[in-house]
mmCIF file of C-alpha atoms in Angstrom:
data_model
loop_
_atom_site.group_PDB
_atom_site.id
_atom_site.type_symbol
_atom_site.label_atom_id
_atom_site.label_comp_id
_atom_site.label_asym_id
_atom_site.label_seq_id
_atom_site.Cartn_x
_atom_site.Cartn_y
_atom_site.Cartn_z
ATOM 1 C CA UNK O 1 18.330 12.958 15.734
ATOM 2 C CA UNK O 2 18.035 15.457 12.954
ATOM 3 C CA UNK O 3 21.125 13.337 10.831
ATOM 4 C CA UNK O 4 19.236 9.855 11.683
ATOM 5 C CA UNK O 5 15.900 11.277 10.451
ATOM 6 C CA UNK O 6 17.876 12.506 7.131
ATOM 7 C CA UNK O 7 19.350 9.184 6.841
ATOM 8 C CA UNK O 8 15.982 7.469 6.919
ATOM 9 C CA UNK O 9 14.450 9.884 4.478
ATOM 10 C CA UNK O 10 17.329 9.165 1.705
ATOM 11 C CA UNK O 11 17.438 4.855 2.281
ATOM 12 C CA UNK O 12 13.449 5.436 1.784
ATOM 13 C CA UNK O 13 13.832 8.002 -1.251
ATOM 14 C CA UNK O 14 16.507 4.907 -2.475
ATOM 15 C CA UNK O 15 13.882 2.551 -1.820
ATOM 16 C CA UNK O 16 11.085 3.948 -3.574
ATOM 17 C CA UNK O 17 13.116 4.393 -6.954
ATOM 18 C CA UNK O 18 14.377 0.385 -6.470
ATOM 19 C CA UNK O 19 12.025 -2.421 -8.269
ATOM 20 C CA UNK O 20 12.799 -5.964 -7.407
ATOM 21 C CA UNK O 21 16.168 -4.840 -5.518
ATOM 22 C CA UNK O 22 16.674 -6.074 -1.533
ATOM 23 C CA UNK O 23 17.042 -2.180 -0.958
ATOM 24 C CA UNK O 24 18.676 -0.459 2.161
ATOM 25 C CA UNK O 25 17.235 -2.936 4.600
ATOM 26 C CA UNK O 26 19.947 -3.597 6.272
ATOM 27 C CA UNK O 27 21.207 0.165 6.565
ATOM 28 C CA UNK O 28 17.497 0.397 8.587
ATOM 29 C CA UNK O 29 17.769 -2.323 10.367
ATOM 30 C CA UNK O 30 21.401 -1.900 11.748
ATOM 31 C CA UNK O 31 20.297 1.883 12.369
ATOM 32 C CA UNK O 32 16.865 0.696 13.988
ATOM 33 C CA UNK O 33 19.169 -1.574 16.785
ATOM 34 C CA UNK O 34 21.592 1.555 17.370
ATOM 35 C CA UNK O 35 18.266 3.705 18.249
ATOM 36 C CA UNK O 36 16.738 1.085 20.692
ATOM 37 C CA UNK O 37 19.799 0.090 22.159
ATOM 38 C CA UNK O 38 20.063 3.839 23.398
ATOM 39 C CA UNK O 39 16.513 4.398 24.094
ATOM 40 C CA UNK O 40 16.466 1.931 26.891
ATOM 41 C CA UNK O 41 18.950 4.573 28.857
ATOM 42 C CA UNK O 42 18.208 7.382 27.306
ATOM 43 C CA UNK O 43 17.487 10.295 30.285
ATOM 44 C CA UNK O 44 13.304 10.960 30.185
ATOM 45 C CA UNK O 45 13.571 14.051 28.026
ATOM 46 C CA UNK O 46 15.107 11.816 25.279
ATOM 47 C CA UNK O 47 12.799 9.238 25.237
ATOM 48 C CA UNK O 48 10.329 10.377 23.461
ATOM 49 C CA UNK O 49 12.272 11.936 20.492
ATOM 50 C CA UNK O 50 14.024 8.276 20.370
ATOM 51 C CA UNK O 51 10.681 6.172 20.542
ATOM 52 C CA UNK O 52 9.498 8.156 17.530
ATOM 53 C CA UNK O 53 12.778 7.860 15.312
ATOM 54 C CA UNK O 54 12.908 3.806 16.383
ATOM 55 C CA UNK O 55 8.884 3.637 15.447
ATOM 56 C CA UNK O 56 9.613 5.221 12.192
ATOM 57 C CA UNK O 57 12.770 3.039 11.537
ATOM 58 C CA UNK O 58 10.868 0.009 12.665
ATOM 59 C CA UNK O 59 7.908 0.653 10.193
ATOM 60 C CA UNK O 60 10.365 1.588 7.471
ATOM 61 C CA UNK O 61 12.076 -1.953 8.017
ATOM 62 C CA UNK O 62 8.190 -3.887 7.933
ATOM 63 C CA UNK O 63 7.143 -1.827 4.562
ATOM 64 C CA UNK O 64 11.030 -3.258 3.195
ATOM 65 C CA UNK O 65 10.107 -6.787 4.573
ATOM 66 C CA UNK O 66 6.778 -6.974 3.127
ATOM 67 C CA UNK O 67 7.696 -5.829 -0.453
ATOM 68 C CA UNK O 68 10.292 -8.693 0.461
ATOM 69 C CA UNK O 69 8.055 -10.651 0.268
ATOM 70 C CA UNK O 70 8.596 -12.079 4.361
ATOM 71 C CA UNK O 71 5.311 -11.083 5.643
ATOM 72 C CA UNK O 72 5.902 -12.196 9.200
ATOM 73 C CA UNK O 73 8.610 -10.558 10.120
ATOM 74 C CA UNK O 74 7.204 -7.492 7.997
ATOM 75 C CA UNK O 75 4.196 -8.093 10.999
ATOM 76 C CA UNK O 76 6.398 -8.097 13.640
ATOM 77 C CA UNK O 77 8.211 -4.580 12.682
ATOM 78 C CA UNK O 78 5.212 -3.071 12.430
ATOM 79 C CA UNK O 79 3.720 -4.251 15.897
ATOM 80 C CA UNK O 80 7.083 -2.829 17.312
ATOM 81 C CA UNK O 81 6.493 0.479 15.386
ATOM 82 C CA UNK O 82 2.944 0.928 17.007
ATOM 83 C CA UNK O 83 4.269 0.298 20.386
ATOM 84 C CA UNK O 84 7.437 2.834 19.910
ATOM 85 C CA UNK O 85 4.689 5.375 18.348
ATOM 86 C CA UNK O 86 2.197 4.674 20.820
ATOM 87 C CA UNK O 87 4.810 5.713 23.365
ATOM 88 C CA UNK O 88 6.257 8.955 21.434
ATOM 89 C CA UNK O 89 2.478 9.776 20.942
ATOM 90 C CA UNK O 90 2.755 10.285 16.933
ATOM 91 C CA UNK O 91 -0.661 9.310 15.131
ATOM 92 C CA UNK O 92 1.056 9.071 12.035
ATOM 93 C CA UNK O 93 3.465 6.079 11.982
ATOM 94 C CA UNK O 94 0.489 4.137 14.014
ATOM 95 C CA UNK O 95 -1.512 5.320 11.310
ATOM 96 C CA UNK O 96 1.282 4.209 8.757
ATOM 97 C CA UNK O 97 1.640 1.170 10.859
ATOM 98 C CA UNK O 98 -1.588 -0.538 11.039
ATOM 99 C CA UNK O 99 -2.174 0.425 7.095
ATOM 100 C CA UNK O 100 0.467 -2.010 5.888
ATOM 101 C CA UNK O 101 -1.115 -4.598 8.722
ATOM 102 C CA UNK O 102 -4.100 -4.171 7.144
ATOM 103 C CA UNK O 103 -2.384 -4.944 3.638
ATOM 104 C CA UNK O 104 -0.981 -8.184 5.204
ATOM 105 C CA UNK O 105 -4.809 -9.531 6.125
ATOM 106 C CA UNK O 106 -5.600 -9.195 2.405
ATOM 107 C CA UNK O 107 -2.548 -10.729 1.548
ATOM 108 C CA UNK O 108 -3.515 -13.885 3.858
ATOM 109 C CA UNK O 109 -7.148 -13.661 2.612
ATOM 110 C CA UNK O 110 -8.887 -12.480 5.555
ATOM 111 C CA UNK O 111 -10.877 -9.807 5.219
ATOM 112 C CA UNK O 112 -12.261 -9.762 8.923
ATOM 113 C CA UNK O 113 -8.476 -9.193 10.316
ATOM 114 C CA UNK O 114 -8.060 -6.225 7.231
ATOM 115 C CA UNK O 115 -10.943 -4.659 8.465
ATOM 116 C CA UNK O 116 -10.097 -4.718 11.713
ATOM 117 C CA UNK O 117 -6.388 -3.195 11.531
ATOM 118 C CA UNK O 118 -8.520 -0.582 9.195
ATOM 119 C CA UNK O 119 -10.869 0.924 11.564
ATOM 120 C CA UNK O 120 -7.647 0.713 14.654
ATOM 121 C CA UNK O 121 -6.529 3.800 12.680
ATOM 122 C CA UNK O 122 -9.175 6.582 13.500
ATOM 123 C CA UNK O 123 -8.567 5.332 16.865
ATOM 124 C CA UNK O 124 -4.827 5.980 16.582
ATOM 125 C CA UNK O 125 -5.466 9.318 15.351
ATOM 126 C CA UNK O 126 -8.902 10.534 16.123
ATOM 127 C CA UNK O 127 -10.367 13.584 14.619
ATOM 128 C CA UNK O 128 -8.245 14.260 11.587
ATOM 129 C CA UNK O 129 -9.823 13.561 8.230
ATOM 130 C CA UNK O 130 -6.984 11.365 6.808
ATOM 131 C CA UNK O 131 -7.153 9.052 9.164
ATOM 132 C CA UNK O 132 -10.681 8.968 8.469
ATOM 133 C CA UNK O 133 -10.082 8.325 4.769
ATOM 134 C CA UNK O 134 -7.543 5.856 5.512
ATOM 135 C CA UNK O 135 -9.286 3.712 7.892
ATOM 136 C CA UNK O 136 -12.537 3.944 5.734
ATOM 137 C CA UNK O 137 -10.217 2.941 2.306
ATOM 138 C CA UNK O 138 -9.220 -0.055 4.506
ATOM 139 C CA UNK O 139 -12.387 -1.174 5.011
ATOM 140 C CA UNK O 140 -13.684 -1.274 1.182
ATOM 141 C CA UNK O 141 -10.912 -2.840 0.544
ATOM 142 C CA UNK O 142 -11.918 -5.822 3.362
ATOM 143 C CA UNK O 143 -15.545 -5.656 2.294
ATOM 144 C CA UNK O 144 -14.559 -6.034 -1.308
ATOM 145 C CA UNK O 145 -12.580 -9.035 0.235
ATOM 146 C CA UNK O 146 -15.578 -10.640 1.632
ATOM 147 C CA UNK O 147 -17.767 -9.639 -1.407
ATOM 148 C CA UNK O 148 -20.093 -6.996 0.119
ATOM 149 C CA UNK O 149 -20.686 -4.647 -3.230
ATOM 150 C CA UNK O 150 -23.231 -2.233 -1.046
ATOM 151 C CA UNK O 151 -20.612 -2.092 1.493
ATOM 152 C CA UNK O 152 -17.338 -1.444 -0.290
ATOM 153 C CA UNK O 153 -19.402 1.519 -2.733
ATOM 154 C CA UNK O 154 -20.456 2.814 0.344
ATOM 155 C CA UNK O 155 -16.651 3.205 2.060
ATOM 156 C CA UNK O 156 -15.284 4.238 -1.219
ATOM 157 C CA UNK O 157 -17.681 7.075 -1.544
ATOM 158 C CA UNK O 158 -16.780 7.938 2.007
ATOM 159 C CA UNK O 159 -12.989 8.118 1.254
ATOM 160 C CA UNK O 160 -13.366 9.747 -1.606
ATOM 161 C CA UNK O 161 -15.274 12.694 0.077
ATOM 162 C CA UNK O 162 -11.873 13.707 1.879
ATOM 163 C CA UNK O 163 -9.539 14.124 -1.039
ATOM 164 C CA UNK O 164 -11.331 18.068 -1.728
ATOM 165 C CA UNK O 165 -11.205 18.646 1.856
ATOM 166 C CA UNK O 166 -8.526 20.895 2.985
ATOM 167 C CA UNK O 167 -7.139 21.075 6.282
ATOM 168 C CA UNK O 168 -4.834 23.037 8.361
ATOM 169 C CA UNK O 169 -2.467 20.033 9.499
ATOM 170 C CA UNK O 170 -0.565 20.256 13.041
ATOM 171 C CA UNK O 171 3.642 21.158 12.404
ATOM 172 C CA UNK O 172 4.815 17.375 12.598
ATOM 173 C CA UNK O 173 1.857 16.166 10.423
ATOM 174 C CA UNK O 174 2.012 18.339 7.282
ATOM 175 C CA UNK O 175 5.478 17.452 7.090
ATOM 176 C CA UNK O 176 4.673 13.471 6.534
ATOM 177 C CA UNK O 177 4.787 13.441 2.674
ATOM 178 C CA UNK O 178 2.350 10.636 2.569
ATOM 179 C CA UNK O 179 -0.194 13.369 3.859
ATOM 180 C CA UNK O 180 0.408 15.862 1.070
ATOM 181 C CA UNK O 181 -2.527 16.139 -0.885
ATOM 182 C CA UNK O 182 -1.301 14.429 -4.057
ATOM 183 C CA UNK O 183 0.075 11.582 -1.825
ATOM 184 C CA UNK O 184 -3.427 11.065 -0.323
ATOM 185 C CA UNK O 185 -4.998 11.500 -3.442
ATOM 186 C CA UNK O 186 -2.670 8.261 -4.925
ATOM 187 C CA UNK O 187 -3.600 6.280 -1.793
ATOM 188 C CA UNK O 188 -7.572 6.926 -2.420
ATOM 189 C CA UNK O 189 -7.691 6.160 -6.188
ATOM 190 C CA UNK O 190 -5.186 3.013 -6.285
ATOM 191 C CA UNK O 191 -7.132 1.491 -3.047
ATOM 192 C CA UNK O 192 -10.719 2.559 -4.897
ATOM 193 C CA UNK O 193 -9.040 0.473 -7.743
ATOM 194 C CA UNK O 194 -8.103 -2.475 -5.997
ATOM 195 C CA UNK O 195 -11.323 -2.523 -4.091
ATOM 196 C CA UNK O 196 -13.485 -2.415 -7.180
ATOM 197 C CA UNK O 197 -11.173 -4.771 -9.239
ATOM 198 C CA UNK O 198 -11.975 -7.480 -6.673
ATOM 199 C CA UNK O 199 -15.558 -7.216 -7.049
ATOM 200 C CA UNK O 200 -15.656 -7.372 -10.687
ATOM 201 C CA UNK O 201 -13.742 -10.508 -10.383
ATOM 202 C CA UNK O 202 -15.925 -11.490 -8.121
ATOM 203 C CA UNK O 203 -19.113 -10.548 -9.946
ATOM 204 C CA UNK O 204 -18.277 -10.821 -13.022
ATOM 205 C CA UNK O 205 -19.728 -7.563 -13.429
ATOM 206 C CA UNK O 206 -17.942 -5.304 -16.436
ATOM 207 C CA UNK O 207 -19.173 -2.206 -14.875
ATOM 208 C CA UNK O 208 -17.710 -2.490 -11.808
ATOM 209 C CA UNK O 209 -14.338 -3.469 -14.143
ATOM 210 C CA UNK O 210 -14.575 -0.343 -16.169
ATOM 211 C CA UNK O 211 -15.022 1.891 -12.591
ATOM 212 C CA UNK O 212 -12.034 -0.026 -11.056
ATOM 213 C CA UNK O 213 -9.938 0.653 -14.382
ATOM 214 C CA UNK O 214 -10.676 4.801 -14.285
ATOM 215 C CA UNK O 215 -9.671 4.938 -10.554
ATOM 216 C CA UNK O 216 -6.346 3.165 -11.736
ATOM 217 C CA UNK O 217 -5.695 5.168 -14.369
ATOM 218 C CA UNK O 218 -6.241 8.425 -11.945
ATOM 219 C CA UNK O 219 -3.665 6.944 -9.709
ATOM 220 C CA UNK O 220 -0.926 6.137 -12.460
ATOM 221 C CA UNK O 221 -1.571 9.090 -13.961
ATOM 222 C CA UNK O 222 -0.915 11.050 -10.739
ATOM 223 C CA UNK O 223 2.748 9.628 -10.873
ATOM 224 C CA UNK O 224 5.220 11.306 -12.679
ATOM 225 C CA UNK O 225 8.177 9.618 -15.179
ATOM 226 C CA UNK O 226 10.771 7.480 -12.617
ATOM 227 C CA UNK O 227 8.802 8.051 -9.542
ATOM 228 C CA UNK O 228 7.525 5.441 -7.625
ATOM 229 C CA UNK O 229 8.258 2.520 -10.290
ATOM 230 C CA UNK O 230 6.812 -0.166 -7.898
ATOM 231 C CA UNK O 231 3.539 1.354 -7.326
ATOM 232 C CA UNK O 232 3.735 1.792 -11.171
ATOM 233 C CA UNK O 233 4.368 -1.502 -11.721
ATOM 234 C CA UNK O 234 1.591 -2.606 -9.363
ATOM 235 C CA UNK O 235 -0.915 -0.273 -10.780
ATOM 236 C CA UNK O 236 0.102 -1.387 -14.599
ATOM 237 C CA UNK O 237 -0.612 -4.964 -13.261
ATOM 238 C CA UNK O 238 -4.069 -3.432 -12.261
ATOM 239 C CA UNK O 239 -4.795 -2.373 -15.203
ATOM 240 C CA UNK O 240 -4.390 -4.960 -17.769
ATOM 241 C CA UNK O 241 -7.088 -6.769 -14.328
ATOM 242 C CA UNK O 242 -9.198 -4.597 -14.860
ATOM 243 C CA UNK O 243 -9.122 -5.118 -18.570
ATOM 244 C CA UNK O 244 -9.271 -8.785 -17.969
ATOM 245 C CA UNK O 245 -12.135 -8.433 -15.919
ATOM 246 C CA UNK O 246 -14.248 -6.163 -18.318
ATOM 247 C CA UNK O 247 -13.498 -9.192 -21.210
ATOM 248 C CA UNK O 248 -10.880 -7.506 -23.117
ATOM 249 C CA UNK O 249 -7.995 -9.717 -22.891
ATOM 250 C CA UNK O 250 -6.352 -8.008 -26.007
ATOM 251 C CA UNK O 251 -6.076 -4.720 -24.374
ATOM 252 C CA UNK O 252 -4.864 -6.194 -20.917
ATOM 253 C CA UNK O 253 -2.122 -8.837 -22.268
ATOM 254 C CA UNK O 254 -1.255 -5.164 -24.379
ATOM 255 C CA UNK O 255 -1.079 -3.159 -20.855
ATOM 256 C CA UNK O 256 0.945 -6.290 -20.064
ATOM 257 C CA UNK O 257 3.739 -6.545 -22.395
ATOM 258 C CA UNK O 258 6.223 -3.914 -20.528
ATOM 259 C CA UNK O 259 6.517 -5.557 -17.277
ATOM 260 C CA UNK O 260 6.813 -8.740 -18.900
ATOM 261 C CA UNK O 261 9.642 -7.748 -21.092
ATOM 262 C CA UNK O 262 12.306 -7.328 -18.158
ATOM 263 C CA UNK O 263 15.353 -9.357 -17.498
ATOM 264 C CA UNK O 264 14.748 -11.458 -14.988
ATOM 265 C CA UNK O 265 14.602 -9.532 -11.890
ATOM 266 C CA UNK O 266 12.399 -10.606 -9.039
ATOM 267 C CA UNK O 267 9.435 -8.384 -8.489
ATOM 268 C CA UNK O 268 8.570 -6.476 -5.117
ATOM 269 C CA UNK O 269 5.717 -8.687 -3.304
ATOM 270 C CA UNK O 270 2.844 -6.831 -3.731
ATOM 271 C CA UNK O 271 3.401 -6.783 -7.932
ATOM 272 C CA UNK O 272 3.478 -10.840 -8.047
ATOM 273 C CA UNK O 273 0.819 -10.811 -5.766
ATOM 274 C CA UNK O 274 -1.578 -8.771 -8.820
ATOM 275 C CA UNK O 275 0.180 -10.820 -10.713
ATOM 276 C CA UNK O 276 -1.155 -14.492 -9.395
ATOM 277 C CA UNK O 277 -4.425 -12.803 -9.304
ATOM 278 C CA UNK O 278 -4.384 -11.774 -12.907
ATOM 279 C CA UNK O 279 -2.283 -15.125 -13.781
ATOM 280 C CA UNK O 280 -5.521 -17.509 -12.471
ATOM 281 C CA UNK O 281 -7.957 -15.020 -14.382
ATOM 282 C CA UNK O 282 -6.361 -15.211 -17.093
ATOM 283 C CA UNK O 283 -5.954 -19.382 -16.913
ATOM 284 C CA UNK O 284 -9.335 -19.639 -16.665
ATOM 285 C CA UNK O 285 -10.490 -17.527 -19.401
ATOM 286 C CA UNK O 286 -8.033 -19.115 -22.173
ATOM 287 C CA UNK O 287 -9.568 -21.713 -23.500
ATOM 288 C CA UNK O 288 -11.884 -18.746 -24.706
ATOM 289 C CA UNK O 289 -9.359 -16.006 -25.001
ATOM 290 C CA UNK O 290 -6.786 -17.663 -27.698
ATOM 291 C CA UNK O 291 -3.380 -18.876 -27.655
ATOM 292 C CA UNK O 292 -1.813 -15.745 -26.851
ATOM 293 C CA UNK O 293 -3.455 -15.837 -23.590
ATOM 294 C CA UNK O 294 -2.019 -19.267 -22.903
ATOM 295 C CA UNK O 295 1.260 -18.454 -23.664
ATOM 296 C CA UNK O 296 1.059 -15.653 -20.731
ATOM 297 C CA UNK O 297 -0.364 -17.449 -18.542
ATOM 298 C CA UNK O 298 2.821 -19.748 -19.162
ATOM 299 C CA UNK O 299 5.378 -16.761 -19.011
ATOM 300 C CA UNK O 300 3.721 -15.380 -15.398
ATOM 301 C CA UNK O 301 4.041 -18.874 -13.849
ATOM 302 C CA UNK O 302 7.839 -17.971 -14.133
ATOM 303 C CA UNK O 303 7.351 -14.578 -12.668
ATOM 304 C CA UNK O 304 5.723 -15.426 -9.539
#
């Protein structure tokens, strides 16, 4: 168990470093049907430790499918990793879980389903104050959605009033890294950013821009050189949006440049997905905004 938990850790650490590449899905995957296929005999005292490995190698395949861009059968691994966590009672991958299901109603536009999945996870792990921060970031980010300013302030205030808050986690919960401080911290200020981008384009309110663009600053700036290039890549998309969305196009098709200079390589889901966002702002502002402007919009089409 200890060698299948290492195993997952290093195809994830390979993952996380890999921008526009299928990735170790298949490693998972194949690893994932090994796990389950024992679990169903397994002797009782086994079950449990099984059911958590196959939830974690089950959400682990859905976050691969969904940067994949295959958001159904990114849906499906993660209902299968909240019933395998659900059963090996561990909060965290259900927590994990219904995050990312969350992030697939805002991908299909529905903010109602988002906010739902959102507030599931202080019900999967009453009591602790990241699961509080999590399910509240959720729901700004479904509010934002549906255009409720009052609303999505509100939540993000709330989130924001557990990054300073230390706790004494339980053994198997302070070694998650997505709960180290930093990690939370990066979850708090890109989802704040995201949140508060979509209301400015909503609004058309530059103030609103300028707060999504320091909260996405915060959050690239909490990444170091190499790590995490996909969430750097999706927050550098965010950026030049927010730009866009506080009328400077010169300083967002600037922020821009970098990610459009590559050579060719597909981009993880969630990047093209800030991208078309950015890409229809962007067409509808050019007949104000120039001929460079024009020419990007051109160049994106290709991207996503």
């Amino acid at each position: 168990m200890h060698a299948l938990a290492a195993v997952l850790g290093a195809q994830l650490h390979s993952a996380d470093r890999a921008v526009g590449e299928r990735g170790p899905g298949s490693v998972i995957e194949g690893t994932l049907r090994a796990v389950v296929a024992r679990l169903a005999d397994a002797p009782v005292r086994h079950r449990r430790v099984l059911a958590r490995l196959a939830a974690e190698y089950a959400h682990a395949a859905g976050s691969l499918r969904l940067h994949g861009g295959r958001p159904a059968t990114a849906m499906a691994c993660f209902d299968r990793a909240l019933g395998w966590a659900a059963l090996a009672g561990d909060p965290t991958t259900q927590a994990a879980a219904l995050s990312d299901m969350a992030v697939l109603g805002l991908l299909d536009d529905d903010p109602a389903a988002a906010g739902d999945y959102a507030r599931e996870i202080r019900r999967a792990a009453p009591g602790r104050h990241w699961s509080d921060a999590l399910a509240t970031l959720g729901e700004a980010r479904a509010t934002a959605l549906a255009g409720d300013i009052h609303a999505t302030v509100r939540h993000i205030g709330r989130a924001r009033q557990h990054l300073d808050r230390p706790e004494d986690l339980p053994d198997t919960e302070a070694r998650v890294p997505w709960l180290a401080p930093a990690a939370l911290r990066l979850r708090i200020e890109s989802g704040s950013s995201a949140a508060l981008r979509d209301l400015a384009a909503a609004t058309a309110d530059p103030r609103l821009a300028r707060h999504a663009l320091t909260a996405a600053t915060a959050a690239l700036d909490l990444l170091a050189d190499g790590q995490l290039p996909v969430a750097r890549a999706m927050l550098t998309v965010r950026i030049a949006d927010c730009h866009l969305c506080a009328d400077d196009p010169h300083t967002a098709l600037a922020a821009l440049a970098p990610l459009l200079d590559t050579d060719g390589t597909p981009l993880p889901a969630l990047v093209r997905h800030e991208l078309r966002g950015l890409r229809g702002r962007l067409a509808a502002g050019a007949g104000r905004w120039g001929v460079e402007a024009a020419e990007v919009v051109v160049r994106l089409g290709a991207v996503v």
